[in-house]
Short mmCIF file of C-alpha atoms and ligand atoms in Angstrom, two decimals:
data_model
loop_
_atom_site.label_atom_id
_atom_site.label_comp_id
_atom_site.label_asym_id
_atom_site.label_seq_id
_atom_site.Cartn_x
_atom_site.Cartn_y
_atom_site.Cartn_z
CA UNK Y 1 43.71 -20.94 -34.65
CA UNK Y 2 42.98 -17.37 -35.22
CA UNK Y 3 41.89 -15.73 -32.14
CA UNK Y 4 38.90 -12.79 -31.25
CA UNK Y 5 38.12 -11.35 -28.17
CA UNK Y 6 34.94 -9.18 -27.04
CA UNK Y 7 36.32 -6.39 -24.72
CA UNK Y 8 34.33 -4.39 -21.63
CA UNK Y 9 33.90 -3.93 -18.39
CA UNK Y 10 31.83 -5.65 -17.39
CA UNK Y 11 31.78 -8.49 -19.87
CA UNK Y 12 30.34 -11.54 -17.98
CA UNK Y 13 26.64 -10.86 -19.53
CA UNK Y 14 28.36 -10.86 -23.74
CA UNK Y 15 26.28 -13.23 -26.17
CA UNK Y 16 28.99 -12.20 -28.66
CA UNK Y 17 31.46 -15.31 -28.21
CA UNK Y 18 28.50 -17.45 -28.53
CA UNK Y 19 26.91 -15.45 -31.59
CA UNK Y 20 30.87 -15.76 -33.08
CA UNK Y 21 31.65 -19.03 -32.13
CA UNK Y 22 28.40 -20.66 -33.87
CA UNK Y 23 29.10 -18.52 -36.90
CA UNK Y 24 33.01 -19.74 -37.20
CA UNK Y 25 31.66 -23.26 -36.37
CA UNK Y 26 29.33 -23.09 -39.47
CA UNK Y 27 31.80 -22.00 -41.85
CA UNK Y 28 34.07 -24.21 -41.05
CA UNK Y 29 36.38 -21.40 -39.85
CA UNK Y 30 39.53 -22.14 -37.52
CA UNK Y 31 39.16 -19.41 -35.23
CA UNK Y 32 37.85 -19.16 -31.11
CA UNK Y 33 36.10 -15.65 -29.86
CA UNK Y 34 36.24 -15.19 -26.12
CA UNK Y 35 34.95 -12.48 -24.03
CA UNK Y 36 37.89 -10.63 -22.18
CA UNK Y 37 37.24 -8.27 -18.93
CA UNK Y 38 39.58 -5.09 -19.50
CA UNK Y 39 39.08 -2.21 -16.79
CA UNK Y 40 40.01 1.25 -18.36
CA UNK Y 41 43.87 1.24 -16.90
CA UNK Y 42 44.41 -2.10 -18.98
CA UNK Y 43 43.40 -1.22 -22.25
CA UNK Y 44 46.53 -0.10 -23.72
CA UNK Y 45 48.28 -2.84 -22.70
CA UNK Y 46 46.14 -5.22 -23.84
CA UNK Y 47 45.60 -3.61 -27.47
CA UNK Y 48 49.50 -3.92 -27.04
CA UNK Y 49 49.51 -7.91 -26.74
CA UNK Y 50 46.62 -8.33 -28.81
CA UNK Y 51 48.76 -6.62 -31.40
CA UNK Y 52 51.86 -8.68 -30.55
CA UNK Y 53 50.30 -12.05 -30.51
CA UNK Y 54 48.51 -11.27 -33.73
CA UNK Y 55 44.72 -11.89 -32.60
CA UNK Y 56 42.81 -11.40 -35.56
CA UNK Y 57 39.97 -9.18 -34.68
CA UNK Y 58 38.16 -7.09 -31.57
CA UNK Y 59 34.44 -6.22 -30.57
CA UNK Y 60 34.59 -3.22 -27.89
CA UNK Y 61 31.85 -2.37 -25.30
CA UNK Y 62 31.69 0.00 -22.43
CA UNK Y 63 33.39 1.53 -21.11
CA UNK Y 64 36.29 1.26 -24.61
CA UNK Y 65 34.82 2.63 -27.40
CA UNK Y 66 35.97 6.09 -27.41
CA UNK Y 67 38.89 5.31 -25.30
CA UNK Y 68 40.40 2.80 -27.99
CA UNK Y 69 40.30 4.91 -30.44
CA UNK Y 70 43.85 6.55 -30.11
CA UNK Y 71 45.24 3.08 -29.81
CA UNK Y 72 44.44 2.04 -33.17
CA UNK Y 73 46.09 2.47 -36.64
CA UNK Y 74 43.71 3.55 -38.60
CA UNK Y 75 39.56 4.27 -37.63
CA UNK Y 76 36.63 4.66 -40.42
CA UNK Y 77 35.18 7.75 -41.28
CA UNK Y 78 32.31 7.01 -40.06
CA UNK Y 79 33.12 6.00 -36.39
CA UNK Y 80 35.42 9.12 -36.33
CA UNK Y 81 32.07 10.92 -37.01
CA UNK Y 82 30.47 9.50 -34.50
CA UNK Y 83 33.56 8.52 -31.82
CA UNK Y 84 33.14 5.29 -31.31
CA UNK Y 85 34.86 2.00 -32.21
CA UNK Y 86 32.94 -1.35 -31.44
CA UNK Y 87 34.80 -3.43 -33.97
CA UNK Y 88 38.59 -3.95 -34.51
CA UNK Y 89 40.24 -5.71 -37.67
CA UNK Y 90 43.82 -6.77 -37.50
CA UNK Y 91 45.16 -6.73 -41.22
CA UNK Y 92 48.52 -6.27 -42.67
CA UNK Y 93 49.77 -5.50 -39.44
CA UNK Y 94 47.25 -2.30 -38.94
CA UNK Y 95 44.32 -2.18 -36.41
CA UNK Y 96 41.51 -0.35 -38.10
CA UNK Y 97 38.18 0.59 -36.53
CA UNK Y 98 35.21 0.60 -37.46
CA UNK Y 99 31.38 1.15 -35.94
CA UNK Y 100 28.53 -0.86 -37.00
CA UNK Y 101 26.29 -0.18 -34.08
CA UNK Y 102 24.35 2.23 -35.79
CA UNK Y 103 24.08 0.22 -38.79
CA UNK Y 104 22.58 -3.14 -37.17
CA UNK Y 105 20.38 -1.25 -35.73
CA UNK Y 106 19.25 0.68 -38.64
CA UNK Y 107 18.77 -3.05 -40.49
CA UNK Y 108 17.11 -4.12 -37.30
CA UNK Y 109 14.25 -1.63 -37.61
CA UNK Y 110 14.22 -2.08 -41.18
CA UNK Y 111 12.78 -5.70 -40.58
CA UNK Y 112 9.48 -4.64 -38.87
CA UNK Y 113 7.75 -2.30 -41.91
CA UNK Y 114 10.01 -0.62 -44.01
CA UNK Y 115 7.36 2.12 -45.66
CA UNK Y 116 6.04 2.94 -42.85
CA UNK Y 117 9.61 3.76 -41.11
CA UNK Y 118 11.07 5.81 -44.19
CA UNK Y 119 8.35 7.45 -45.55
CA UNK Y 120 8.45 10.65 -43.28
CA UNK Y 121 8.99 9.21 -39.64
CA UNK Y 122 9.47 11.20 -36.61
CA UNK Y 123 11.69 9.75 -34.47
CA UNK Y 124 12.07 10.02 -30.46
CA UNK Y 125 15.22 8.39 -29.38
CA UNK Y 126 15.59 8.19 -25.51
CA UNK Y 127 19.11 8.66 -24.37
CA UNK Y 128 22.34 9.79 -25.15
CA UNK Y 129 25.03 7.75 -24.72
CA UNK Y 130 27.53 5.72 -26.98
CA UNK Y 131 24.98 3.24 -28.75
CA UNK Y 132 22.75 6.38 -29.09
CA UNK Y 133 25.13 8.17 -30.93
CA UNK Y 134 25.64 5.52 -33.96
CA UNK Y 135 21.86 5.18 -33.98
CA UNK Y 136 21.83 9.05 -34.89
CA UNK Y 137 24.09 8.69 -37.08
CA UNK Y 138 22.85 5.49 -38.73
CA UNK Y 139 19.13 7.20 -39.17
CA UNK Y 140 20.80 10.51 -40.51
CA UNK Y 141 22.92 8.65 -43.11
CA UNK Y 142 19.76 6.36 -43.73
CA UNK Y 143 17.63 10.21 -44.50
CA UNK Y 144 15.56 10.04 -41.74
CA UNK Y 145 14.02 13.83 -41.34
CA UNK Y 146 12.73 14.41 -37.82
CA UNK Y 147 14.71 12.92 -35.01
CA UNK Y 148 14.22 14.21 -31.19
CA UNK Y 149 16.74 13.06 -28.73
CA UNK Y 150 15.22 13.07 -24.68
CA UNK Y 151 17.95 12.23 -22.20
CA UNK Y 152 18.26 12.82 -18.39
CA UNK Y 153 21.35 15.23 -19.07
CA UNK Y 154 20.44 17.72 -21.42
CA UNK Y 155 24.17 18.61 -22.51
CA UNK Y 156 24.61 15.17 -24.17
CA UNK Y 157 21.17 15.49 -25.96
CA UNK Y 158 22.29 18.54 -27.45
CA UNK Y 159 25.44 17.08 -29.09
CA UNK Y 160 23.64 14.64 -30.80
CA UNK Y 161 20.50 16.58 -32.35
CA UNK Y 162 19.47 20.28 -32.96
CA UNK Y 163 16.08 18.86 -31.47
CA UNK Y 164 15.90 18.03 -27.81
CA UNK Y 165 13.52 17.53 -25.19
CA UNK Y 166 13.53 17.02 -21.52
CA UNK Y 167 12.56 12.88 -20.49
CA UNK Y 168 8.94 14.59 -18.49
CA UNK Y 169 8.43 16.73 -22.50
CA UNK Y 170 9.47 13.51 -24.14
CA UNK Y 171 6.35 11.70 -22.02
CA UNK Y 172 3.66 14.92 -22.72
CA UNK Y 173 4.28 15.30 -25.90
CA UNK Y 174 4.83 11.15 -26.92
CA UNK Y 175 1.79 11.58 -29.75
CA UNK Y 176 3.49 13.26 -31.66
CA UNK Y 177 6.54 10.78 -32.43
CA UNK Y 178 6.15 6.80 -35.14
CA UNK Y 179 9.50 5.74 -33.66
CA UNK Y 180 10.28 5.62 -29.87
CA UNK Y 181 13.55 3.74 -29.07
CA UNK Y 182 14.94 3.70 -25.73
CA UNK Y 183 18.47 4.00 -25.82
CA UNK Y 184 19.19 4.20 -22.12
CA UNK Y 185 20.41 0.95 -20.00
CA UNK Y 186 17.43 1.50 -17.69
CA UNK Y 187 15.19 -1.51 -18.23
CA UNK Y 188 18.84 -3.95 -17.22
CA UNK Y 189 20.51 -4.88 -14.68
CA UNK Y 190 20.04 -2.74 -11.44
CA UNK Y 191 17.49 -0.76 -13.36
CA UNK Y 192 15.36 -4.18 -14.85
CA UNK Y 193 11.70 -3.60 -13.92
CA UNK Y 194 12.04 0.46 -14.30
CA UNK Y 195 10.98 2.32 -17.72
CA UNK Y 196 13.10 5.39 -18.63
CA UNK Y 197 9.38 7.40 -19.61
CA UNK Y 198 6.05 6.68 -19.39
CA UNK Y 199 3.89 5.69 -22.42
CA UNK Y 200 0.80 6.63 -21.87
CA UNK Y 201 0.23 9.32 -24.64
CA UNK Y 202 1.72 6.82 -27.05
CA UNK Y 203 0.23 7.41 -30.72
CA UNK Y 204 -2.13 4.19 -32.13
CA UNK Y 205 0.35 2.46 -34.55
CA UNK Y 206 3.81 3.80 -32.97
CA UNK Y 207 6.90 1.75 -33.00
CA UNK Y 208 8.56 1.22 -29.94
CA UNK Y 209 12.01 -0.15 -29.75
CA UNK Y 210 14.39 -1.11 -26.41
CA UNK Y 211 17.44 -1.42 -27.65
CA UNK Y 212 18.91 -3.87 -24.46
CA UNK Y 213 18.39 -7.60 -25.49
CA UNK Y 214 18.67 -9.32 -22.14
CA UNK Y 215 16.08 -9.36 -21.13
CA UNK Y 216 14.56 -9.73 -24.22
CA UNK Y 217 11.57 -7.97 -23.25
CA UNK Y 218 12.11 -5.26 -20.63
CA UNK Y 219 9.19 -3.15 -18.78
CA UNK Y 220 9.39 -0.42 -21.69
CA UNK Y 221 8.63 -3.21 -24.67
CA UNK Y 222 5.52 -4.55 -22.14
CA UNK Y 223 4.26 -1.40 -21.34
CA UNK Y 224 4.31 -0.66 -25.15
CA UNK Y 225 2.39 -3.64 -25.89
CA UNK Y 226 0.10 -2.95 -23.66
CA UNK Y 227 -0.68 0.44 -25.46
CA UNK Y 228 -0.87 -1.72 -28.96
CA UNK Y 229 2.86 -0.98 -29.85
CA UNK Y 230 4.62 -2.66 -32.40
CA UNK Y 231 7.88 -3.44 -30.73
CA UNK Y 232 10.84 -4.77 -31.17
CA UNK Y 233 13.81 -5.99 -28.36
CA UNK Y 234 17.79 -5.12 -28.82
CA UNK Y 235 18.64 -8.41 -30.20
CA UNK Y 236 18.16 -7.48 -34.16
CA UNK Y 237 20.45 -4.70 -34.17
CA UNK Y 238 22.93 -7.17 -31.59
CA UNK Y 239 22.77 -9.98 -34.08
CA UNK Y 240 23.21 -7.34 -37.25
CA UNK Y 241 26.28 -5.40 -35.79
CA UNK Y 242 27.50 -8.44 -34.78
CA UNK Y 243 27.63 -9.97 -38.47
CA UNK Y 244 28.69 -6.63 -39.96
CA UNK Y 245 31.89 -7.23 -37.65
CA UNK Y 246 32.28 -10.90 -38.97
CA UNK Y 247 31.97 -9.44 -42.55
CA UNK Y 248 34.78 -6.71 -41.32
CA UNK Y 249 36.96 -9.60 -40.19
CA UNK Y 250 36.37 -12.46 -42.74
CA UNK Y 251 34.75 -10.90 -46.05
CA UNK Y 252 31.87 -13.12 -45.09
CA UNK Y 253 28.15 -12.22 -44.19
CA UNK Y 254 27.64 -14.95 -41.63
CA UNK Y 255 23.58 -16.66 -41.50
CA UNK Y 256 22.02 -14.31 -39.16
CA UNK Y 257 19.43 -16.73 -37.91
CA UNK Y 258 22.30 -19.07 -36.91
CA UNK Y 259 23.41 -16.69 -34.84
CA UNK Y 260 20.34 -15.45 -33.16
CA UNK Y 261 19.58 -18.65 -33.02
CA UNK Y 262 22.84 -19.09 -30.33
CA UNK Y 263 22.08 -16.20 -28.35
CA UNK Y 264 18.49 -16.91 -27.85
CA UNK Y 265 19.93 -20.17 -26.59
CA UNK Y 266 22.22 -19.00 -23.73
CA UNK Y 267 19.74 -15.98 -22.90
CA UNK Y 268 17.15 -19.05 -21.97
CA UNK Y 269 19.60 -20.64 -20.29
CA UNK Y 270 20.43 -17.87 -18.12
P1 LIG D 316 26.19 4.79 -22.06
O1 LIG D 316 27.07 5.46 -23.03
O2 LIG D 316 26.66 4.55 -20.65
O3 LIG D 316 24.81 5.65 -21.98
C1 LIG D 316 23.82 5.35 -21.03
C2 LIG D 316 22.56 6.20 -21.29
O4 LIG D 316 21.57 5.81 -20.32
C3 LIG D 316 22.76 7.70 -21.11
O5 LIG D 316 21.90 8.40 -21.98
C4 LIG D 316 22.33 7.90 -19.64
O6 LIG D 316 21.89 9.22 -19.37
C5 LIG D 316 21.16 6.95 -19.56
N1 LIG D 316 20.85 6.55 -18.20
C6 LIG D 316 21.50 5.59 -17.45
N2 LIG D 316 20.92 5.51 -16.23
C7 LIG D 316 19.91 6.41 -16.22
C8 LIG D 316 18.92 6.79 -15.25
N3 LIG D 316 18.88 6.21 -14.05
N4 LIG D 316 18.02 7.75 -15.57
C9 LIG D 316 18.04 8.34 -16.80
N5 LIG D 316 18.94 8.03 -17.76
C10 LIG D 316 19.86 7.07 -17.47
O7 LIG D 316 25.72 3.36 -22.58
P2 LIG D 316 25.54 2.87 -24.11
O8 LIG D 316 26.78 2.29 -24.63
O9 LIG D 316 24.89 3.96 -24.87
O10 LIG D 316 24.51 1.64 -23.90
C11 LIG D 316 23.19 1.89 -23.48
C12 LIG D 316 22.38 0.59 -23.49
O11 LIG D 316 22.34 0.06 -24.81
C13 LIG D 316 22.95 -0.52 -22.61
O12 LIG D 316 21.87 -1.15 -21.98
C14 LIG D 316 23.62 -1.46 -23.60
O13 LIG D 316 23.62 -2.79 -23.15
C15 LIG D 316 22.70 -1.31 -24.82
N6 LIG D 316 23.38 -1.60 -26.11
C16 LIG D 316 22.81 -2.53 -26.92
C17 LIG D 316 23.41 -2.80 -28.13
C18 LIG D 316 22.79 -3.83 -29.05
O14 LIG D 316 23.49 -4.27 -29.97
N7 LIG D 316 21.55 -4.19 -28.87
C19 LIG D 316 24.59 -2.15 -28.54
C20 LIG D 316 25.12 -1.17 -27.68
C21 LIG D 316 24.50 -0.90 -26.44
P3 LIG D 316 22.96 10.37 -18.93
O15 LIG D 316 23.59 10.85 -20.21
O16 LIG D 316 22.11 11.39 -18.27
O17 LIG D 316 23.94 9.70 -17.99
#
């Protein structure tokens, strides 16, 4: 049985064995994805083993997806652009990274009104961490003209886009922006119940996206539907990187329903 592991720290909360697992099931694929913990001082080792034992294929979350990137064979241009690996594909004995982060979540958006997102969209992205900077990447690759990033330190803003603003400018100024996605992981966890800016100069028609899927709909998607946003939770772009990495690993594109379809179910269960 060919074997695939989600790694991260933590890793407890991963719908990715369950999003895998149904799509293996349905193809009738012999193969078992299970969600490792690996702290930072293990990673090398276990990219070691998992190399030895010949699993067939990795999804990497926080805190790995820079840090792995030394450890593998060969990396894509495109996560070398943007320094992060979330997928790994074992084949003819290489490991070779790729990122499709930025990706899922450009097909994500892409779901909810197409014209109106490409035509000439200004874009406010809040936060600047790793999923942040495949998002940048994705929409710059994808022509997107105008894209403002707002994040609490303004060093990390500035590596990702000539156009910055401070979180309190982001919240003034909000009119002026079609797309707002919060990037940050306030709105989880410790931070469920807290919004990373206030929305109350949101433009009539704007697009807000969260891009943390559990909960599906944090404070930031309900305040934003209380101003009349059109909004949308993390779980498209989840579900989409997650079957670019099956495609990665099997040459398949697995049914993307299917698979929301198993991570709705053990969110609900939660
Ligand atoms: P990360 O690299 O650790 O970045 C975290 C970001 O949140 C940084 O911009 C950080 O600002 C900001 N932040 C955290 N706490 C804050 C606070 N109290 N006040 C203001 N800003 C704060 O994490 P990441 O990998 O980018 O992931 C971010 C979120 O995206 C997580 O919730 C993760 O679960 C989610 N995610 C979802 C998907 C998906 O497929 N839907 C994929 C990847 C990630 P500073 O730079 O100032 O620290």
């Amino acid at each position: 049985m060919d074997q695939y592991f989600v790694i991260g720290s933590p890793i407890v909360q991963s719908k990715s064995p369950q999003m895998h697992n149904a799509a293996f099931r349905a193809l009738g694929i012999d193969a078992n994805f299970s969600a490792t913990e690996v702290l930072p001082s293990e990673l090398a080792d276990f990219v070691e083993i998992f190399r030895k034992e010949n699993g067939k294929g990795l999804c990497v979350t926080i805190p790995h997806k820079t840090a792995i990137i030394p450890l593998l064979d060969e990396v894509s241009e495109e996560a070398l652009a943007i320094d992060a690996v979330n997928v790994v594909v074992h084949c003819d004995g290489k490991l070779v990274g790729y990122n499709t982060d930025g990706a899922g979540f450009v097909s994500g958006l892409r779901t909810l009104n197409p014209e109106q997102i490409w035509a000439d969209a200004n874009v406010l992205l809040i936060g600047a961490g790793g999923a942040a900077k495949g998002i940048v990447h994705a929409l710059k690759v994808n022509a997107i003209p105008r894209i403002t990033v707002a994040n609490r330190t303004m060093e990390k803003a500035r590596q990702l886009s000539a156009q910055v603003v401070t979180l309190q400018e982001a919240e003034t100024g909000l009119a002026q922006y079609d797309i707002i996605v919060n990037t940050t992981s306030i709105g989880m966890g410790d931070q469920a119940g807290e919004v990373p800016i206030k929305l109350s100069n949101l433009k009539a028609g704007a697009i807000v996206a969260d891009i943390i899927y559990n909960p599906l709909q944090t404070k930031f998607l309900e305040e934003a539907k209380k101003c009349g946003a059109i909004t949308q939770n993390g779980l498209p772009m989840f579900i989409r990187q997650g079957a670019l990495a099956f495609e990665h690993w099997t040459g398949i594109m697995p049914d993307t329903m299917l698979m929301e379809q198993a991570c709705l179910e053990s969110i609900r269960r939660l």
